[in-house]
Short mmCIF file of C-alpha atoms in Angstrom, two decimals:
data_model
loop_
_atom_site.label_atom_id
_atom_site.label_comp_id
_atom_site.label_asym_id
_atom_site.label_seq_id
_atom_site.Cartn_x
_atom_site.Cartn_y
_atom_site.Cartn_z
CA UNK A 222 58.67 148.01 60.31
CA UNK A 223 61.98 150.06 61.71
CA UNK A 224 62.41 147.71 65.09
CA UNK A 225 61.21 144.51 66.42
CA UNK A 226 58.33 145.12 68.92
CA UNK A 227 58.38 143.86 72.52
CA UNK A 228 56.77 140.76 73.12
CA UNK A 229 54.13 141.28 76.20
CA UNK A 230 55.52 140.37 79.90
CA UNK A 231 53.44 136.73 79.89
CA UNK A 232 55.55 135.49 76.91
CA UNK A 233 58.17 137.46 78.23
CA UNK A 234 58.13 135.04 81.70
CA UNK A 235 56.53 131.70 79.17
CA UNK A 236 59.95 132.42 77.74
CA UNK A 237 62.36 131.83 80.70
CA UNK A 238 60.13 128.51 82.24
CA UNK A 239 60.38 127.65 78.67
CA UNK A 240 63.60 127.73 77.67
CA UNK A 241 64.88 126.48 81.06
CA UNK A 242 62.22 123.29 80.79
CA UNK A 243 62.40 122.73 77.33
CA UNK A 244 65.46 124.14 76.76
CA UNK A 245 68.00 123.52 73.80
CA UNK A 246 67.21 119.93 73.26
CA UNK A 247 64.74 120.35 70.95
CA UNK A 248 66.56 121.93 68.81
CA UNK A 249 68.77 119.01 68.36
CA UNK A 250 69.71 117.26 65.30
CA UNK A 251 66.34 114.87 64.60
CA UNK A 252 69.08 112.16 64.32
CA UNK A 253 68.21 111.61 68.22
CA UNK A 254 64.21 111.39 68.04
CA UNK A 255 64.61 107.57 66.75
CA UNK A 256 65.13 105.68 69.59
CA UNK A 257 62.39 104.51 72.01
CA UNK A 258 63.23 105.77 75.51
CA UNK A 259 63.90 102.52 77.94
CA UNK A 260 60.79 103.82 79.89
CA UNK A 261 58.69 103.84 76.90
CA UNK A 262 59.20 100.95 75.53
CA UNK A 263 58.40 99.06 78.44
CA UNK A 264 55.53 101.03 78.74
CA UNK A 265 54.43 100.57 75.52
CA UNK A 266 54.86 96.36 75.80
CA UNK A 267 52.19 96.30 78.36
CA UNK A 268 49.55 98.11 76.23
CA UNK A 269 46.42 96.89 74.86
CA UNK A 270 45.74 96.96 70.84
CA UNK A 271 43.48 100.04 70.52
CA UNK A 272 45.97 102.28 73.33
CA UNK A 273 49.24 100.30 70.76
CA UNK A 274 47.10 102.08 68.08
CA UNK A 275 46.60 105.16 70.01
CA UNK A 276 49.91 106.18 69.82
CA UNK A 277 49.89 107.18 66.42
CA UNK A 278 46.29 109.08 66.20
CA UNK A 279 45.78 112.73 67.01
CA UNK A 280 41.93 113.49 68.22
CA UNK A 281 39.81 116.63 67.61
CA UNK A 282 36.70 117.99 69.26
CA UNK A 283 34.28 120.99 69.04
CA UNK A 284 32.85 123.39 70.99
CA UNK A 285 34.71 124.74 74.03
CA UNK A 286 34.71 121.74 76.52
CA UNK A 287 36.11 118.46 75.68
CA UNK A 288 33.21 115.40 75.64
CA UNK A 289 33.91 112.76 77.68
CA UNK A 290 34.39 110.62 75.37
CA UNK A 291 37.64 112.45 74.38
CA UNK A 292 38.78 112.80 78.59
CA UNK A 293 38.17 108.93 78.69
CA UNK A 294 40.25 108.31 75.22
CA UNK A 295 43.36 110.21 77.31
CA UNK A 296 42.76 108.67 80.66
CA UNK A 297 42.41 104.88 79.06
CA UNK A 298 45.67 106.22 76.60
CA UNK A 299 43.78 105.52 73.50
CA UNK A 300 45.29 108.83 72.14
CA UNK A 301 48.58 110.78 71.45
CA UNK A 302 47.09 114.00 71.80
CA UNK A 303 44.60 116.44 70.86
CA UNK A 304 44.49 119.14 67.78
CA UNK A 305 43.04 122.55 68.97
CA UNK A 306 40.79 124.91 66.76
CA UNK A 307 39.74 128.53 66.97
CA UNK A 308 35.96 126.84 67.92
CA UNK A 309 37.77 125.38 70.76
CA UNK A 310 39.34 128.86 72.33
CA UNK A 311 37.55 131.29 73.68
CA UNK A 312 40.56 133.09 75.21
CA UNK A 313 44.17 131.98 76.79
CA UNK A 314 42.59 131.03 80.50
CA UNK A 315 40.01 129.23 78.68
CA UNK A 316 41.76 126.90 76.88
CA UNK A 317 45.11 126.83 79.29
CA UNK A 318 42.22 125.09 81.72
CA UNK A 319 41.16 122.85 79.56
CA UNK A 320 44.44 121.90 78.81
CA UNK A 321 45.38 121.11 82.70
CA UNK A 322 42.13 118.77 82.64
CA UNK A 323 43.66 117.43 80.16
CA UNK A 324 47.01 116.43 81.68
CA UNK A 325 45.16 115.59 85.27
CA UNK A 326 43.08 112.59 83.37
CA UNK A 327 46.45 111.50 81.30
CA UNK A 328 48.05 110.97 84.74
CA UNK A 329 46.40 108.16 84.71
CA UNK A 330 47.31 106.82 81.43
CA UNK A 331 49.60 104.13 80.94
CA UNK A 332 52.13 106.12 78.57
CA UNK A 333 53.22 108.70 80.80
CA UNK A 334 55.00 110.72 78.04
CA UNK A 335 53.30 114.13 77.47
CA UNK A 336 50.62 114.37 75.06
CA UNK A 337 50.98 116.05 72.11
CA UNK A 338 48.49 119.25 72.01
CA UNK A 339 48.71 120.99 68.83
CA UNK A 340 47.47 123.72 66.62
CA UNK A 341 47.99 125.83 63.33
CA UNK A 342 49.82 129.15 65.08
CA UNK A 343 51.50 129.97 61.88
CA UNK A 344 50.81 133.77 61.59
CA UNK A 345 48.91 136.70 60.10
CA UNK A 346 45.70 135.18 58.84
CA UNK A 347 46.39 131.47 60.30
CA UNK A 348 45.83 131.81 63.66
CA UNK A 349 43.97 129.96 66.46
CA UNK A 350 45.20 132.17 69.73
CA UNK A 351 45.30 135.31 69.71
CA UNK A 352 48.44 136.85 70.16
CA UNK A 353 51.96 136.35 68.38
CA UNK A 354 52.69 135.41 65.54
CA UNK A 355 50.91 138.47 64.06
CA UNK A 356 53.12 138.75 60.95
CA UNK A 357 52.06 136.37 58.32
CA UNK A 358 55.05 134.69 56.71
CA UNK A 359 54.90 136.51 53.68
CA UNK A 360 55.36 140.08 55.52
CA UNK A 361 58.05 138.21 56.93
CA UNK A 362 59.74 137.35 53.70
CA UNK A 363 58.65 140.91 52.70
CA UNK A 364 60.22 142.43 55.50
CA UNK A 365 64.16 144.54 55.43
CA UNK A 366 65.31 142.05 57.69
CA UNK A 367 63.30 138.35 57.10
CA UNK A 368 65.52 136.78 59.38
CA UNK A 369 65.31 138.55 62.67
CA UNK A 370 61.47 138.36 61.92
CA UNK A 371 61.32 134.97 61.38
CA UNK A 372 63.60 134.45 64.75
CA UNK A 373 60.75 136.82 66.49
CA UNK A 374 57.87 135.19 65.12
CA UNK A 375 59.02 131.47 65.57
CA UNK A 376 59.98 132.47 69.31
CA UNK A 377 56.57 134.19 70.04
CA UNK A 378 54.37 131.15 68.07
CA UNK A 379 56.68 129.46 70.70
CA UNK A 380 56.00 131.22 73.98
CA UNK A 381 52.25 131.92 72.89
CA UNK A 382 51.95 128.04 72.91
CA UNK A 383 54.03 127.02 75.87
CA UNK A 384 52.19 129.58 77.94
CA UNK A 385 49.05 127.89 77.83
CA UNK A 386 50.40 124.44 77.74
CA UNK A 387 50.37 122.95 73.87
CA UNK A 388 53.71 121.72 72.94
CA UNK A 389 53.50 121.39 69.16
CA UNK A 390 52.96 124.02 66.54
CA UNK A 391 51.89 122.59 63.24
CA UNK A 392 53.80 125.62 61.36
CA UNK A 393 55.89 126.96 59.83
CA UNK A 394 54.39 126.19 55.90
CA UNK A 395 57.39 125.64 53.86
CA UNK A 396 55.88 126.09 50.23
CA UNK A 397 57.08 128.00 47.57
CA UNK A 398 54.68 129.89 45.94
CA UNK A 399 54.84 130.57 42.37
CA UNK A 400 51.85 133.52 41.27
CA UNK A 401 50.80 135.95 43.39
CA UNK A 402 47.29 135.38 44.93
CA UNK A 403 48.25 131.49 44.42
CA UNK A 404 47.01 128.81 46.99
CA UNK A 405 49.96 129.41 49.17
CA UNK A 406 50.16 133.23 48.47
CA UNK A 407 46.43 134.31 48.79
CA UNK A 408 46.28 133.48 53.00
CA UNK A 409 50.05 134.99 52.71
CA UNK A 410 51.08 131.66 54.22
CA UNK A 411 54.23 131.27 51.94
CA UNK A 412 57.50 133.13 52.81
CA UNK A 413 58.65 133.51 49.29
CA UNK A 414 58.98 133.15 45.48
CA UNK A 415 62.43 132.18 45.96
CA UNK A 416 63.32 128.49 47.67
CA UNK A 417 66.54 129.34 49.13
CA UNK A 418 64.52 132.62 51.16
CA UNK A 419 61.69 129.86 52.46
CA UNK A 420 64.46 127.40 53.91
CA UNK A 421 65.96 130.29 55.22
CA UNK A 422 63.29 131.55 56.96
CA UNK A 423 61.44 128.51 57.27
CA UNK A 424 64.54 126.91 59.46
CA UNK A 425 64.94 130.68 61.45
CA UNK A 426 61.59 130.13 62.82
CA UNK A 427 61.86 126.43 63.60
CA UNK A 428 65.34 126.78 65.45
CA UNK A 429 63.83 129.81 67.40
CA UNK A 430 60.19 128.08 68.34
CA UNK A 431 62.00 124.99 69.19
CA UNK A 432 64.32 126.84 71.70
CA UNK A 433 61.77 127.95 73.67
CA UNK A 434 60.19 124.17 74.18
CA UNK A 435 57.79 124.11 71.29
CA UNK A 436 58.17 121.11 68.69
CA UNK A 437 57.73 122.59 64.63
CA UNK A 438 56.46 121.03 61.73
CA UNK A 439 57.65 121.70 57.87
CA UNK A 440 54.75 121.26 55.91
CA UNK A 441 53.46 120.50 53.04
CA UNK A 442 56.01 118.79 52.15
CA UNK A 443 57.12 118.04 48.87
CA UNK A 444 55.16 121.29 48.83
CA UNK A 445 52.35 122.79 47.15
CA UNK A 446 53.74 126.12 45.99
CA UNK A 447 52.62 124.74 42.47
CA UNK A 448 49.13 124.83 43.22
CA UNK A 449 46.66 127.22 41.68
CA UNK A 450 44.20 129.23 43.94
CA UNK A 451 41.56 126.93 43.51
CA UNK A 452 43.48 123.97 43.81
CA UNK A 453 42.90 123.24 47.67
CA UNK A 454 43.37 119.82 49.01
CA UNK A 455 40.88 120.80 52.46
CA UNK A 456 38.05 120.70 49.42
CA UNK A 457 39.02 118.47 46.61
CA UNK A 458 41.49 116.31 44.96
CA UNK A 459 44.57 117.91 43.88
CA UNK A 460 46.96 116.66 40.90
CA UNK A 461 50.24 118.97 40.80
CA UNK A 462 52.25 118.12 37.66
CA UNK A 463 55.32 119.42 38.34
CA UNK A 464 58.82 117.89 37.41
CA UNK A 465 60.58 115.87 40.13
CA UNK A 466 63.83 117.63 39.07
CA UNK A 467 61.59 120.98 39.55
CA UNK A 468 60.18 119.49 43.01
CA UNK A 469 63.75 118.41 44.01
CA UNK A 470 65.42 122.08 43.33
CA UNK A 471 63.15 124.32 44.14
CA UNK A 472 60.10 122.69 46.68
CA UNK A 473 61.79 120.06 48.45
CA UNK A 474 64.90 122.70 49.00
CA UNK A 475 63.91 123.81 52.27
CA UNK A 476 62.92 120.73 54.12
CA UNK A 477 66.90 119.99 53.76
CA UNK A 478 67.43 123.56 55.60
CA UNK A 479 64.31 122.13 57.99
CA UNK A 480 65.92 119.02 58.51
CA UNK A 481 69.54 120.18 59.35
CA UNK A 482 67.58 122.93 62.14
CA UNK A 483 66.06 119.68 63.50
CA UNK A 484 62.50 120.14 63.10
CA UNK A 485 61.01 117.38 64.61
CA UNK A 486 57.43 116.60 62.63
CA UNK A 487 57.09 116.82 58.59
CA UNK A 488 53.56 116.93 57.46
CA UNK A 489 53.01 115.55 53.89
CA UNK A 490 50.64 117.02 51.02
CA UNK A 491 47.39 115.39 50.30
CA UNK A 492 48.09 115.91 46.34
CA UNK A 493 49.24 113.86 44.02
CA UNK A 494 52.34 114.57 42.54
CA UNK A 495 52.54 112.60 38.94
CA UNK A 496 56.23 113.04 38.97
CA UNK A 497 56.84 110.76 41.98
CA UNK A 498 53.38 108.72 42.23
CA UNK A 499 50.65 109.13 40.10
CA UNK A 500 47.91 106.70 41.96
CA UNK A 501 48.11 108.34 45.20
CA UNK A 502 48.22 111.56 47.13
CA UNK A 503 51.80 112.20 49.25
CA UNK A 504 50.50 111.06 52.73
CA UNK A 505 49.36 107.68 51.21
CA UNK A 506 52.71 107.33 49.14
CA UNK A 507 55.48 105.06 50.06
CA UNK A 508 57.54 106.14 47.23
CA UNK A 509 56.50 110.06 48.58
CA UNK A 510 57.75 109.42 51.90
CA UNK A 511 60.64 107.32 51.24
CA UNK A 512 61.50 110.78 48.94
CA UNK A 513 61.52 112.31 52.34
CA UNK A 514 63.18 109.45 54.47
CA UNK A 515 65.88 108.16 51.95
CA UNK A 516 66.70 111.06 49.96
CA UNK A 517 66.50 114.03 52.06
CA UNK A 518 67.60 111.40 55.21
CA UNK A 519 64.37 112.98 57.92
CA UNK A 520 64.50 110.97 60.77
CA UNK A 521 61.73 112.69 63.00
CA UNK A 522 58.01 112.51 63.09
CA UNK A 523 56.14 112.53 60.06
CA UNK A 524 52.14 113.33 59.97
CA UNK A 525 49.73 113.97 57.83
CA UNK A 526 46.96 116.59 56.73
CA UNK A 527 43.77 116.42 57.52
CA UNK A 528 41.85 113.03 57.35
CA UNK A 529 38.88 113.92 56.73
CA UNK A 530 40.33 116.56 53.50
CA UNK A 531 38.09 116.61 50.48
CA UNK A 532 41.65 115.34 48.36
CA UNK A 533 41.14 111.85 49.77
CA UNK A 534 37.85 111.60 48.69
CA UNK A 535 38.59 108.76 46.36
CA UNK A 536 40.54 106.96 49.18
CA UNK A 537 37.58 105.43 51.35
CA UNK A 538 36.65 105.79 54.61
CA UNK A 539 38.34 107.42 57.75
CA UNK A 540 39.18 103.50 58.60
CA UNK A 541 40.81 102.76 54.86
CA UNK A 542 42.57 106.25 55.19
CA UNK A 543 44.40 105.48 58.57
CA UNK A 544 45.52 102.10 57.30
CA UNK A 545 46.67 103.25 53.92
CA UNK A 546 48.87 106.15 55.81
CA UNK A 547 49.82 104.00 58.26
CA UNK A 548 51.22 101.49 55.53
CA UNK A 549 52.75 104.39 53.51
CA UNK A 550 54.80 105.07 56.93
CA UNK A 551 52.76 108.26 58.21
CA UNK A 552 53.92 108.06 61.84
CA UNK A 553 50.62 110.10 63.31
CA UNK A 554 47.18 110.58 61.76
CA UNK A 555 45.90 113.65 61.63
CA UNK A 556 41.93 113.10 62.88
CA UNK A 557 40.94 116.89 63.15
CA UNK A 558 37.00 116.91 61.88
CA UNK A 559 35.90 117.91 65.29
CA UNK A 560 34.62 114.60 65.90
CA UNK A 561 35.76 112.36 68.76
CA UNK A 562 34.36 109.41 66.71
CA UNK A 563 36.59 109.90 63.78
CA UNK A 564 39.77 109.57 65.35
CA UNK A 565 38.51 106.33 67.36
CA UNK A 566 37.64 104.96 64.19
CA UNK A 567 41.16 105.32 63.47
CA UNK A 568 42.46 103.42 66.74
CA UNK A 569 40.09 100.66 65.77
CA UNK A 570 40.92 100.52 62.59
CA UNK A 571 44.85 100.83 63.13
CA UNK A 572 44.26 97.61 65.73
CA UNK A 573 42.26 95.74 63.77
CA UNK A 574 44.96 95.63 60.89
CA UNK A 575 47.48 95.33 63.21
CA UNK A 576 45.33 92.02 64.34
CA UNK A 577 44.90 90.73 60.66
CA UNK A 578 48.38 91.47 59.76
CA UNK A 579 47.56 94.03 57.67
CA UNK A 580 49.70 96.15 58.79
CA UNK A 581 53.52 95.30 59.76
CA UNK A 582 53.76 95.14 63.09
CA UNK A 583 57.55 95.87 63.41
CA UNK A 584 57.23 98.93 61.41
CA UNK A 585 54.04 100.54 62.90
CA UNK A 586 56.16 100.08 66.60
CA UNK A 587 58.81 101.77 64.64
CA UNK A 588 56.85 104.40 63.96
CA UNK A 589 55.06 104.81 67.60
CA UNK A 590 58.62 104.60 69.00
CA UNK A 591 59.66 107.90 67.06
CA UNK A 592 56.16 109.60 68.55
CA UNK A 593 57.18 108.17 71.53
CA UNK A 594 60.54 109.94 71.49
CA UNK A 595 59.24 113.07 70.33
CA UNK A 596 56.88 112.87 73.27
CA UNK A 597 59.71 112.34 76.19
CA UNK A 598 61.39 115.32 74.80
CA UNK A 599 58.80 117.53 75.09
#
């Protein structure tokens, strides 16, 4: 491709509201997502124990109109937000009005921060609107010029979103992939072969989709470049063998680039990586997440995969699941099966170990105040 193509005149004008309404902030260093806004924490005092749980679960529904039983989760503030899927869209007016129902019942909730309204935009194959990003990211790593790509993809994943009213992107996929027609390779979802051209893509796109008002996530982080094609945590469990002093120089190397451009959610693998916890999968790890927290200092949001993924099979139920990521400091849970039921199942779990002291109190509030802050910024 000899130029960069225009984007069309609605993302054109979703860039300027954007950018003046979102504007810069979001690109900010992640060092300033930690605190609990004044307003927020007061609000957050006066909630019950399923909407204190709430804050830290992320719903899903199918078909094209929301149940009620989702609008009355939002209205009562039982949720952070909602996770959108191509069964969900059946064009940009479509789903931009379901998104303003959306926001008219949370007026009445008793967090007032935005929600959180997600989906996977991360290009080529991986879309759920139509619309930019068209290039996948390995054309963009492909490409004569990967970064001015990955600036014009991250800006229109940015202004596709924003223009119809979701405010977090769960992209861009920061794996390294390792044999062509790999699990990373074969959707093209992988920039590159080489780590230092995925962080510097990787951060391109997050600094650019962030500018125009649209939180990123890294993901999968410590990565799953290593995996084989049919080694696909959505279906099964996944054990990835790979050296930590492999992991730490070549898959964990962009989520420092990531982290410096401020990205403000990680998402964590659902394998199991022997070399840094054998037992359990990287969104139920401790020691995986404190990899992330403590050695590559993240501050932001982290959130997992899928909780309903075939990996976690050997983990329980959707209740167990929540709990154990909760306690392995996941900040949000990733309910996305289409099922209202399965991320209230969550809340109730998530308050009833709260109840039982199960859970630490002082560091699940920790982790709903850095949702929290993401929220108020977006």
């Amino acid at each position: 491709m000899s130029s960069t193509p225009s984007l069309s005149r609605r993302g054109a004008l979703i860039a300027g509201t954007a950018a003046l309404a979102g504007g810069l902030g979001l690109a900010a260093s992640s060092q300033a997502a930690v605190r609990m806004p004044e307003s927020s924490r007061s609000e957050v005092a006066a909630l019950s124990p399923e909407q204190r749980a709430g804050q830290c679960v992320i719903h899903s529904y199918s078909g094209l109109t929301p149940p009620a039983s989702l609008m009355d989760a939002i209205k009562e503030g039982r949720t952070a937000g909602v996770i959108f899927f191509g069964e969900n869209i059946e064009n940009l007016s479509q789903i931009e009005s379901v998104i303003q129902s959306m926001n008219a019942a949370h007026a009445s909730a008793p967090v007032q921060a935005p929600l959180l309204l997600m989906t996977d935009q991360e290009g080529g194959m991986i879309r759920r609107l139509p619309g930019e990003p068209v290039m996948s990211a390995k054309d963009v790593g492909a490409s004569a010029d990967p970064h001015q790509w990955a600036d014009f993809t991250g800006s229109g994943a940015g202004m596709n979103l924003a223009g119809i009213g979701m405010n977090v992107n769960l992209a861009p996929v920061l794996d390294v992939y390792r044999q062509n027609g790999d699990f990373t390779d074969q959707y093209e979802r992988s920039y590159s072969k080489s780590a230092a051209a995925v962080a510097s893509c990787g951060s391109t796109f997050i600094t650019a989709q962030q500018t125009v008002g649209v939180a990123a996530t890294a993901k999968h982080f410590p990565g799953l470049g290593p995996a084989t094609a049919s080694q696909n945590t959505d279906i099964r469990p996944v054990t990835i063998t790979t050296s930590a002093a492999t992991l730490r120089s070549v898959d964990e190397v962009p989520y420092r680039d990531a982290i410096a451009a401020g990205t403000k959610l990680v998402m964590l693998s659902w394998a199991i990586y022997t070399a840094l916890d054998s037992t359990r999968p990287a969104g139920l790890s401790p020691t995986v997440v404190g990899e992330l927290r403590n050695r590559l200092g993240y501050t932001g949001v982290t959130i997992t995969d899928a909780l309903e993924a075939g990996a976690l099979q050997p983990f329980g139920s959707t209740s167990q699941r929540a709990v154990t990521a909760a306690s392995a400091g996941m900040d949000l849970l990733l309910c996305s099966s289409r099922s209202v039921s399965q991320g209230d199942e969550a809340v109730t779990a998530l308050s009833d170990a709260l109840a039982s002291g199960q859970l630490d109190g002082a560091a699940f509030d920790a982790a709903a105040a850095r949702v929290a802050a993401l929220r108020a910024g977006l």
